[in-house]
Amino acid sequence: MAVGSGEFGTLHSVPGVRIGIASAGIKKPGRKDVVVFELAEGSTAAGVFTQNAFCAAPVTVAKNHIQAAPSRYLLVNTGNANAGTGEQGLANAHRCCAALAELTSLKSEQILPFSTGVIGEPLPVEKIVAALPDALSDMSEDNWAAAAIGIMTTDTRPKACSRQLEWQGKTITITGISKGAGMIKPNMATMLGYVACDAAIPRTLLQAMVTRSAEASFNRITVDGDTSTNDACMLVASGASGVALSDDTPELNAALQAVFDEVFLVLAHAIVRDGEGATKFVAVEVGGAASQSEALKVAYTVAESPLVKTALFASDPNWGRILAAIGRAGVEKLDVSGVSVHLDEVLIAENGGRARSYTEAAGAAVMKQDEITIRINLGRGEQRETVWTTDFSYDYVKINAEYRS
Amino acid sequence: MAVGSGEFGTLHSVPGVRIGIASAGIKKPGRKDVVVFELAEGSTAAGVFTQNAFCAAPVTVAKNHIQAAPSRYLLVNTGNANAGTGEQGLANAHRCCAALAELTSLKSEQILPFSTGVIGEPLPVEKIVAALPDALSDMSEDNWAAAAIGIMTTDTRPKACSRQLEWQGKTITITGISKGAGMIKPNMATMLGYVACDAAIPRTLLQAMVTRSAEASFNRITVDGDTSTNDACMLVASGASGVALSDDTPELNAALQAVFDEVFLVLAHAIVRDGEGATKFVAVEVGGAASQSEALKVAYTVAESPLVKTALFASDPNWGRILAAIGRAGVEKLDVSGVSVHLDEVLIAENGGRARSYTEAAGAAVMKQDEITIRINLGRGEQRETVWTTDFSYDYVKINAEYRS
């Protein structure tokens, strides 16, 4: 199941960025499970990575490599996360980078590795290395749609977004893809996201831009509260458009940041819409908070409450569960008489209880929709935050009880 | 579903404590939904209550009454939580207390009200008041088993425990009951628990004893992470045994505390075993922690991870999910190479990855059991904590998607 159409429109190629896809047979024979991004010389790359202490070996290696040398290739495999694999996992990630470096006459540090799939199994390095020549011979600027399919695991559909920004007679193209459906509560990044543009952007500025866009998108979604070991989100800039950003181009920087923000948000929402077993796409908006952290605490507590999520699945306006979740979110000295809760435009609770104007029919009508906003006002400040999530369905249990077995 | 036999053996009556049960027809006609405990004059009562900011009206009233006057009656209704009901809810809780006080010629402050059931519906006060004479005429010391049934909501079976302590030729009897299956992550108490004994215990000492026993039992269980609005756990002491505790009887106090600890733990475990949709009873033990809070953080993150819980349901030794949960628990500067994880006696992970000695067959054998211990050592200190939980099954979703509708 998934919410919405999943259509993503035209994917513009990004000059300076080519993509090659191949089959390594990691988990299933014939499945396209290796995706290689090639960045033209002079490109910059920046990323944000999972903060899970048990982060995967490729995350550790990519974080080191991105600092050590200009990145020229991103090497992605699905079917195996190379996480929870100890020293051997690090050695295996290095072996993949070394193999691609040899084929491309680059330094190993110029390759960034990414893995996604089952945790705890040894990475089948030989299979991946054997598939690299096929990936390199497949290189094309027009492979974005195939790449979006190539990085899928339990996803039911590919996720992509493409925009163009006109700037002083030139066109900047921004195209990105993402994947992820379960183990989704990114902390500084998502499962996997790759966004490329053809502006020229210095690495420090690029890092600031990816951090900001990821914070407002991938870092505001949760499917099951389980932060992955492999989250990584990359932003690359090839410079091929001839438009160059710097600290002296604040207007251009702001315009492009806004496009990045939009592309990241579309990609992050696409992950939620394709959340494991999802039948609803739900925004939890918390306003009137005394601090950002308090707004986020309430938003995540409501978004991750199994009881709220099962009520959403049942289209049951069981608003008592929303109040109970707000009440346990750990907001100090919360005056419940100042809290109000809306489902879309329907006021359901105020003054510590059910709103006078509320009718079960009005609440039920909103809950039947595929897309719902739960709007909470804490009545104690000016801070506002939004988190996006899904419901909890039979299929969530089915997918996660059967995965791997 | 539920785990284990649910047998609780003989329930000894507690001299000085009588129980009456009646049908008020709150939710279903004919259902025994009102339980009244009568405490002999001179009894003491102490309790711990939910810390949910949206706490129910009866919780607010009970907390005030227990301070205001010696408690003589506990009035419990199921079918309606009287939570999320604002000012009217408080007035309704007071009206119930006043009605029982009038029938028993006591002050309203000597009645402690408790409600459990659906959140957000007005309490049907008239029905409850009309049932009180029946409850009073039903009073008997032998009604513990019927009371354990009377306080059930989505529970599939009653929960009770009874013990006796011999002390210098006299017998102290301790009997308790509890209820709860969903919205279970008590914070300072559980859904509802009532434990009585016939020792004489001053209120301050009794409060310390109930706090300690609840902390190590009801405050260490989680079914779905959702702290209820109505949690309350009461300990009452009638004094009828002729054994009196005081600050000058430390040995007796320790002996009785140990029995309380055991009774509370049995009652708390019974709630987990009957957790909504539960097919497994799981202990998550975290040792080698640098602090108690760190041990609890890891234990709860693992116990509440939807991915760990669905793997438990599937009897799948998907230990990567356990590592991922440990890694995202927020332990600062966790060195994953020092972490080890056992399933019962089977070492599954160490040095940041799968243990050399581990075989999938050994892990699968443990996961097939109804009762499992996940034993985690963080390798960075001496603190140890245990939390008890269940798996996440189709039936959990079914029960919570269909409840109320």
mmCIF file of C-alpha atoms in Angstrom, chain B residues 75-377:
data_model
loop_
_atom_site.group_PDB
_atom_site.id
_atom_site.type_symbol
_atom_site.label_atom_id
_atom_site.label_comp_id
_atom_site.label_asym_id
_atom_site.label_seq_id
_atom_site.Cartn_x
_atom_site.Cartn_y
_atom_site.Cartn_z
ATOM 1 C CA LEU B 75 -14.715 3.270 44.110
ATOM 2 C CA VAL B 76 -13.733 1.805 40.735
ATOM 3 C CA ASN B 77 -15.687 1.854 37.483
ATOM 4 C CA THR B 78 -14.777 0.385 34.103
ATOM 5 C CA GLY B 79 -16.203 1.282 30.695
ATOM 6 C CA ASN B 80 -15.450 4.997 30.984
ATOM 7 C CA ALA B 81 -12.132 6.637 31.895
ATOM 8 C CA ASN B 82 -13.551 10.077 32.795
ATOM 9 C CA ALA B 83 -10.416 11.476 31.128
ATOM 10 C CA GLY B 84 -10.226 14.387 28.684
ATOM 11 C CA THR B 85 -13.496 15.571 30.220
ATOM 12 C CA GLY B 86 -12.442 18.963 31.618
ATOM 13 C CA GLU B 87 -14.321 20.669 34.468
ATOM 14 C CA GLN B 88 -17.406 18.514 34.023
ATOM 15 C CA GLY B 89 -15.274 15.426 34.553
ATOM 16 C CA LEU B 90 -14.033 16.710 37.904
ATOM 17 C CA ALA B 91 -17.580 17.534 38.962
ATOM 18 C CA ASN B 92 -18.697 14.036 37.962
ATOM 19 C CA ALA B 93 -15.919 12.345 39.957
ATOM 20 C CA HIS B 94 -16.909 14.440 42.981
ATOM 21 C CA ARG B 95 -20.577 13.494 42.552
ATOM 22 C CA CYS B 96 -19.712 9.783 42.667
ATOM 23 C CA CYS B 97 -17.694 10.263 45.851
ATOM 24 C CA ALA B 98 -20.444 12.332 47.460
ATOM 25 C CA ALA B 99 -23.057 9.689 46.698
ATOM 26 C CA LEU B 100 -21.028 6.894 48.284
ATOM 27 C CA ALA B 101 -20.155 9.122 51.257
ATOM 28 C CA GLU B 102 -23.837 9.756 51.874
ATOM 29 C CA LEU B 103 -24.677 6.045 51.792
ATOM 30 C CA THR B 104 -21.875 5.256 54.262
ATOM 31 C CA SER B 105 -22.140 8.323 56.502
ATOM 32 C CA LEU B 106 -18.572 9.353 55.750
ATOM 33 C CA LYS B 107 -16.988 12.498 54.355
ATOM 34 C CA SER B 108 -16.599 12.701 50.575
ATOM 35 C CA GLU B 109 -12.812 13.053 51.055
ATOM 36 C CA GLN B 110 -12.723 9.511 52.499
ATOM 37 C CA ILE B 111 -13.711 8.084 49.094
ATOM 38 C CA LEU B 112 -11.064 7.570 46.370
ATOM 39 C CA PRO B 113 -12.469 7.363 42.815
ATOM 40 C CA PHE B 114 -10.911 5.365 39.935
ATOM 41 C CA SER B 115 -12.136 5.056 36.350
ATOM 42 C CA THR B 116 -10.908 3.094 33.343
ATOM 43 C CA GLY B 117 -12.238 2.682 29.839
ATOM 44 C CA VAL B 118 -12.859 4.976 26.889
ATOM 45 C CA ILE B 119 -11.331 8.460 27.049
ATOM 46 C CA GLY B 120 -13.385 11.573 26.347
ATOM 47 C CA GLU B 121 -16.936 10.408 26.977
ATOM 48 C CA PRO B 122 -18.961 11.990 29.805
ATOM 49 C CA LEU B 123 -19.072 9.723 32.878
ATOM 50 C CA PRO B 124 -22.599 8.276 33.331
ATOM 51 C CA VAL B 125 -22.821 9.357 36.974
ATOM 52 C CA GLU B 126 -26.474 8.406 37.494
ATOM 53 C CA LYS B 127 -25.835 4.794 36.454
ATOM 54 C CA ILE B 128 -22.860 4.498 38.798
ATOM 55 C CA VAL B 129 -24.701 6.078 41.735
ATOM 56 C CA ALA B 130 -27.671 3.789 41.147
ATOM 57 C CA ALA B 131 -25.390 0.739 41.402
ATOM 58 C CA LEU B 132 -23.785 1.704 44.716
ATOM 59 C CA PRO B 133 -26.408 0.109 47.032
ATOM 60 C CA ASP B 134 -25.943 -3.213 45.215
ATOM 61 C CA ALA B 135 -22.192 -2.949 45.651
ATOM 62 C CA LEU B 136 -22.520 -2.203 49.359
ATOM 63 C CA SER B 137 -24.886 -5.120 49.954
ATOM 64 C CA ASP B 138 -22.415 -7.409 48.143
ATOM 65 C CA MET B 139 -19.553 -6.619 50.568
ATOM 66 C CA SER B 140 -17.414 -9.642 51.452
ATOM 67 C CA GLU B 141 -13.784 -10.401 52.278
ATOM 68 C CA ASP B 142 -13.919 -13.231 49.738
ATOM 69 C CA ASN B 143 -14.583 -11.173 46.621
ATOM 70 C CA TRP B 144 -11.001 -10.746 45.353
ATOM 71 C CA ALA B 145 -11.386 -13.067 42.352
ATOM 72 C CA ALA B 146 -14.655 -11.403 41.316
ATOM 73 C CA ALA B 147 -13.040 -7.967 41.739
ATOM 74 C CA ALA B 148 -10.142 -8.990 39.484
ATOM 75 C CA ILE B 149 -12.742 -9.738 36.798
ATOM 76 C CA GLY B 150 -14.752 -6.614 37.600
ATOM 77 C CA ILE B 151 -11.880 -4.201 36.842
ATOM 78 C CA MET B 152 -11.033 -5.725 33.415
ATOM 79 C CA THR B 153 -11.423 -3.775 30.147
ATOM 80 C CA THR B 154 -9.572 -5.138 27.080
ATOM 81 C CA ASP B 155 -7.890 -7.664 29.391
ATOM 82 C CA THR B 156 -8.469 -11.252 28.334
ATOM 83 C CA ARG B 157 -8.103 -12.607 31.854
ATOM 84 C CA PRO B 158 -8.058 -11.490 35.500
ATOM 85 C CA LYS B 159 -4.752 -10.776 37.239
ATOM 86 C CA ALA B 160 -4.153 -11.455 40.903
ATOM 87 C CA CYS B 161 -1.502 -12.515 43.400
ATOM 88 C CA SER B 162 -1.634 -13.511 47.059
ATOM 89 C CA ARG B 163 1.097 -14.212 49.617
ATOM 90 C CA GLN B 164 1.407 -14.682 53.359
ATOM 91 C CA LEU B 165 4.273 -13.700 55.642
ATOM 92 C CA GLU B 166 4.757 -15.365 58.997
ATOM 93 C CA TRP B 167 6.151 -12.955 61.575
ATOM 94 C CA GLN B 168 6.701 -13.857 65.233
ATOM 95 C CA GLY B 169 3.798 -16.273 65.355
ATOM 96 C CA LYS B 170 1.410 -14.031 63.455
ATOM 97 C CA THR B 171 0.372 -14.160 59.785
ATOM 98 C CA ILE B 172 0.327 -11.132 57.515
ATOM 99 C CA THR B 173 -1.724 -11.578 54.347
ATOM 100 C CA ILE B 174 -1.038 -9.635 51.155
ATOM 101 C CA THR B 175 -3.446 -9.895 48.209
ATOM 102 C CA GLY B 176 -3.599 -7.780 45.099
ATOM 103 C CA ILE B 177 -5.233 -7.470 41.694
ATOM 104 C CA SER B 178 -4.390 -5.495 38.576
ATOM 105 C CA LYS B 179 -5.782 -4.741 35.128
ATOM 106 C CA GLY B 180 -4.410 -3.408 31.908
ATOM 107 C CA ALA B 181 -3.520 -4.655 28.432
ATOM 108 C CA GLY B 182 -3.065 -1.595 26.221
ATOM 109 C CA MET B 183 -1.951 2.021 26.637
ATOM 110 C CA ILE B 184 0.627 0.485 28.928
ATOM 111 C CA LYS B 185 3.794 2.292 29.827
ATOM 112 C CA PRO B 186 3.090 3.253 33.379
ATOM 113 C CA ASN B 187 4.929 6.248 34.702
ATOM 114 C CA MET B 188 4.747 6.066 38.495
ATOM 115 C CA ALA B 189 1.901 3.537 38.438
ATOM 116 C CA THR B 190 0.028 1.152 36.210
ATOM 117 C CA MET B 191 -3.379 1.189 34.683
ATOM 118 C CA LEU B 192 -5.020 -0.023 37.878
ATOM 119 C CA GLY B 193 -3.557 -2.060 40.693
ATOM 120 C CA TYR B 194 -4.911 -2.702 44.168
ATOM 121 C CA VAL B 195 -2.885 -4.472 46.832
ATOM 122 C CA ALA B 196 -4.098 -4.892 50.404
ATOM 123 C CA CYS B 197 -2.479 -6.283 53.530
ATOM 124 C CA ASP B 198 -3.569 -6.623 57.121
ATOM 125 C CA ALA B 199 -0.474 -5.269 58.823
ATOM 126 C CA ALA B 200 -0.737 -1.830 60.431
ATOM 127 C CA ILE B 201 1.451 0.585 58.480
ATOM 128 C CA PRO B 202 1.663 4.356 59.040
ATOM 129 C CA ARG B 203 0.743 6.289 55.906
ATOM 130 C CA THR B 204 4.191 7.839 55.323
ATOM 131 C CA LEU B 205 5.866 4.450 55.512
ATOM 132 C CA LEU B 206 3.145 2.901 53.341
ATOM 133 C CA GLN B 207 3.700 5.598 50.715
ATOM 134 C CA ALA B 208 7.435 4.853 50.654
ATOM 135 C CA MET B 209 6.713 1.138 50.316
ATOM 136 C CA VAL B 210 4.220 1.482 47.438
ATOM 137 C CA THR B 211 6.533 3.894 45.630
ATOM 138 C CA ARG B 212 9.430 1.475 45.868
ATOM 139 C CA SER B 213 7.449 -1.597 44.811
ATOM 140 C CA ALA B 214 5.752 0.210 41.915
ATOM 141 C CA GLU B 215 9.064 1.614 40.691
ATOM 142 C CA ALA B 216 10.549 -1.868 40.319
ATOM 143 C CA SER B 217 7.458 -3.440 38.758
ATOM 144 C CA PHE B 218 4.708 -1.373 37.129
ATOM 145 C CA ASN B 219 7.257 1.294 36.211
ATOM 146 C CA ARG B 220 9.314 -1.273 34.325
ATOM 147 C CA ILE B 221 6.727 -2.597 31.906
ATOM 148 C CA THR B 222 5.677 -1.372 28.494
ATOM 149 C CA VAL B 223 3.232 -2.815 25.994
ATOM 150 C CA ASP B 224 3.030 0.036 23.511
ATOM 151 C CA GLY B 225 4.844 2.960 25.124
ATOM 152 C CA ASP B 226 1.581 4.833 25.618
ATOM 153 C CA THR B 227 1.352 6.106 29.190
ATOM 154 C CA SER B 228 -2.290 6.099 30.225
ATOM 155 C CA THR B 229 -4.251 9.030 31.585
ATOM 156 C CA ASN B 230 -5.691 6.872 34.378
ATOM 157 C CA ASP B 231 -2.853 4.830 35.870
ATOM 158 C CA ALA B 232 -3.209 4.296 39.572
ATOM 159 C CA CYS B 233 -1.762 1.753 41.941
ATOM 160 C CA MET B 234 -3.003 1.564 45.516
ATOM 161 C CA LEU B 235 -1.590 -0.182 48.564
ATOM 162 C CA VAL B 236 -3.806 -0.395 51.633
ATOM 163 C CA ALA B 237 -3.078 -1.698 55.124
ATOM 164 C CA SER B 238 -5.917 -2.664 57.470
ATOM 165 C CA GLY B 239 -3.933 -3.546 60.590
ATOM 166 C CA ALA B 240 -6.278 -6.496 61.309
ATOM 167 C CA SER B 241 -3.417 -9.008 61.656
ATOM 168 C CA GLY B 242 -2.225 -7.315 64.832
ATOM 169 C CA VAL B 243 1.250 -6.830 63.362
ATOM 170 C CA ALA B 244 2.322 -3.184 63.323
ATOM 171 C CA LEU B 245 5.128 -1.655 61.302
ATOM 172 C CA SER B 246 6.975 1.508 62.254
ATOM 173 C CA ASP B 247 10.334 3.157 61.818
ATOM 174 C CA ASP B 248 11.482 0.990 64.757
ATOM 175 C CA THR B 249 10.806 -2.345 62.982
ATOM 176 C CA PRO B 250 13.361 -2.314 60.158
ATOM 177 C CA GLU B 251 13.603 -6.111 59.812
ATOM 178 C CA LEU B 252 9.855 -6.559 59.561
ATOM 179 C CA ASN B 253 9.648 -3.631 57.142
ATOM 180 C CA ALA B 254 12.285 -5.184 54.883
ATOM 181 C CA ALA B 255 10.601 -8.595 54.985
ATOM 182 C CA LEU B 256 7.211 -7.139 54.081
ATOM 183 C CA GLN B 257 8.711 -4.852 51.435
ATOM 184 C CA ALA B 258 10.197 -7.945 49.790
ATOM 185 C CA VAL B 259 6.740 -9.546 49.660
ATOM 186 C CA PHE B 260 5.208 -6.340 48.278
ATOM 187 C CA ASP B 261 7.959 -6.238 45.655
ATOM 188 C CA GLU B 262 7.126 -9.793 44.636
ATOM 189 C CA VAL B 263 3.349 -9.272 44.544
ATOM 190 C CA PHE B 264 3.701 -6.056 42.533
ATOM 191 C CA LEU B 265 6.073 -7.743 40.090
ATOM 192 C CA VAL B 266 3.723 -10.698 39.578
ATOM 193 C CA LEU B 267 0.830 -8.294 38.943
ATOM 194 C CA ALA B 268 2.894 -6.144 36.567
ATOM 195 C CA HIS B 269 4.123 -9.190 34.655
ATOM 196 C CA ALA B 270 0.514 -10.403 34.416
ATOM 197 C CA ILE B 271 -0.362 -7.170 32.567
ATOM 198 C CA VAL B 272 2.466 -7.729 30.077
ATOM 199 C CA ARG B 273 1.536 -11.399 29.591
ATOM 200 C CA ASP B 274 -1.980 -10.226 28.748
ATOM 201 C CA GLY B 275 -0.727 -7.314 26.606
ATOM 202 C CA GLU B 276 -2.929 -6.572 23.610
ATOM 203 C CA GLY B 277 -2.211 -9.213 20.980
ATOM 204 C CA ALA B 278 0.765 -10.565 22.951
ATOM 205 C CA THR B 279 2.279 -13.876 21.887
ATOM 206 C CA LYS B 280 5.609 -13.425 23.749
ATOM 207 C CA PHE B 281 6.712 -12.314 27.200
ATOM 208 C CA VAL B 282 10.055 -10.593 26.840
ATOM 209 C CA ALA B 283 12.526 -9.309 29.427
ATOM 210 C CA VAL B 284 15.019 -6.718 28.185
ATOM 211 C CA GLU B 285 17.951 -6.691 30.616
ATOM 212 C CA VAL B 286 20.565 -3.979 30.179
ATOM 213 C CA GLY B 287 23.778 -4.270 32.189
ATOM 214 C CA GLY B 288 27.191 -2.637 32.051
ATOM 215 C CA ALA B 289 25.589 0.805 31.890
ATOM 216 C CA ALA B 290 27.231 3.968 33.167
ATOM 217 C CA SER B 291 23.999 5.174 34.778
ATOM 218 C CA GLN B 292 20.504 3.977 35.609
ATOM 219 C CA SER B 293 18.952 6.402 33.130
ATOM 220 C CA GLU B 294 21.199 5.150 30.342
ATOM 221 C CA ALA B 295 20.271 1.522 31.118
ATOM 222 C CA LEU B 296 16.579 2.411 31.052
ATOM 223 C CA LYS B 297 16.907 4.408 27.829
ATOM 224 C CA VAL B 298 18.432 1.435 26.026
ATOM 225 C CA ALA B 299 15.988 -1.053 27.572
ATOM 226 C CA TYR B 300 12.911 0.982 26.586
ATOM 227 C CA THR B 301 14.225 1.785 23.101
ATOM 228 C CA VAL B 302 14.684 -1.936 22.401
ATOM 229 C CA ALA B 303 11.427 -2.908 24.154
ATOM 230 C CA GLU B 304 9.380 -0.341 22.206
ATOM 231 C CA SER B 305 10.997 -0.648 18.780
ATOM 232 C CA PRO B 306 8.235 -1.699 16.358
ATOM 233 C CA LEU B 307 10.856 -3.521 14.295
ATOM 234 C CA VAL B 308 12.172 -5.525 17.266
ATOM 235 C CA LYS B 309 8.586 -6.274 18.337
ATOM 236 C CA THR B 310 7.486 -7.520 14.902
ATOM 237 C CA ALA B 311 10.633 -9.686 14.687
ATOM 238 C CA LEU B 312 9.681 -11.180 18.080
ATOM 239 C CA PHE B 313 6.180 -11.870 16.754
ATOM 240 C CA ALA B 314 7.715 -13.636 13.748
ATOM 241 C CA SER B 315 10.141 -15.601 15.997
ATOM 242 C CA ASP B 316 12.833 -14.214 13.707
ATOM 243 C CA PRO B 317 16.290 -13.764 15.325
ATOM 244 C CA ASN B 318 16.736 -10.513 13.381
ATOM 245 C CA TRP B 319 19.362 -9.251 15.844
ATOM 246 C CA GLY B 320 20.377 -6.389 13.531
ATOM 247 C CA ARG B 321 17.190 -4.647 14.650
ATOM 248 C CA ILE B 322 18.279 -4.978 18.273
ATOM 249 C CA LEU B 323 21.665 -3.406 17.473
ATOM 250 C CA ALA B 324 19.962 -0.608 15.525
ATOM 251 C CA ALA B 325 17.686 0.136 18.492
ATOM 252 C CA ILE B 326 20.627 0.183 20.925
ATOM 253 C CA GLY B 327 22.476 2.495 18.558
ATOM 254 C CA ARG B 328 19.663 5.036 18.380
ATOM 255 C CA ALA B 329 18.882 5.054 22.104
ATOM 256 C CA GLY B 330 20.836 8.243 22.646
ATOM 257 C CA VAL B 331 23.704 6.899 24.778
ATOM 258 C CA GLU B 332 26.476 9.459 24.444
ATOM 259 C CA LYS B 333 29.772 8.268 22.956
ATOM 260 C CA LEU B 334 28.711 4.625 22.934
ATOM 261 C CA ASP B 335 31.627 2.430 21.884
ATOM 262 C CA VAL B 336 29.791 -0.262 19.936
ATOM 263 C CA SER B 337 32.799 -2.567 20.006
ATOM 264 C CA GLY B 338 32.186 -3.030 23.758
ATOM 265 C CA VAL B 339 28.520 -4.001 23.419
ATOM 266 C CA SER B 340 27.365 -7.620 23.642
ATOM 267 C CA VAL B 341 23.872 -9.047 23.156
ATOM 268 C CA HIS B 342 22.520 -12.429 24.270
ATOM 269 C CA LEU B 343 19.183 -14.071 23.495
ATOM 270 C CA ASP B 344 18.753 -16.083 26.704
ATOM 271 C CA GLU B 345 22.131 -17.883 26.885
ATOM 272 C CA VAL B 346 23.008 -17.512 23.195
ATOM 273 C CA LEU B 347 25.628 -14.829 22.465
ATOM 274 C CA ILE B 348 24.491 -13.185 19.240
ATOM 275 C CA ALA B 349 26.560 -10.030 18.900
ATOM 276 C CA GLU B 350 29.845 -8.635 20.177
ATOM 277 C CA ASN B 351 32.656 -6.399 18.854
ATOM 278 C CA GLY B 352 30.157 -4.395 16.807
ATOM 279 C CA GLY B 353 28.867 -7.356 14.828
ATOM 280 C CA ARG B 354 27.672 -10.951 14.838
ATOM 281 C CA ALA B 355 29.435 -13.194 17.350
ATOM 282 C CA ARG B 356 31.769 -15.782 15.824
ATOM 283 C CA SER B 357 30.103 -18.573 17.774
ATOM 284 C CA TYR B 358 26.592 -17.548 16.706
ATOM 285 C CA THR B 359 24.481 -19.764 14.485
ATOM 286 C CA GLU B 360 21.090 -18.849 13.065
ATOM 287 C CA ALA B 361 19.774 -22.180 14.348
ATOM 288 C CA ALA B 362 20.722 -21.332 17.939
ATOM 289 C CA GLY B 363 19.086 -17.889 17.701
ATOM 290 C CA ALA B 364 15.953 -19.294 16.056
ATOM 291 C CA ALA B 365 15.572 -21.894 18.814
ATOM 292 C CA VAL B 366 15.400 -19.167 21.486
ATOM 293 C CA MET B 367 13.072 -16.960 19.436
ATOM 294 C CA LYS B 368 10.557 -19.796 19.103
ATOM 295 C CA GLN B 369 9.990 -19.770 22.881
ATOM 296 C CA ASP B 370 7.048 -17.956 24.488
ATOM 297 C CA GLU B 371 9.348 -16.319 27.024
ATOM 298 C CA ILE B 372 12.611 -14.704 26.018
ATOM 299 C CA THR B 373 15.286 -12.601 27.688
ATOM 300 C CA ILE B 374 17.227 -10.107 25.563
ATOM 301 C CA ARG B 375 20.386 -9.501 27.573
ATOM 302 C CA ILE B 376 22.440 -6.453 26.582
ATOM 303 C CA ASN B 377 25.781 -5.470 28.084
#
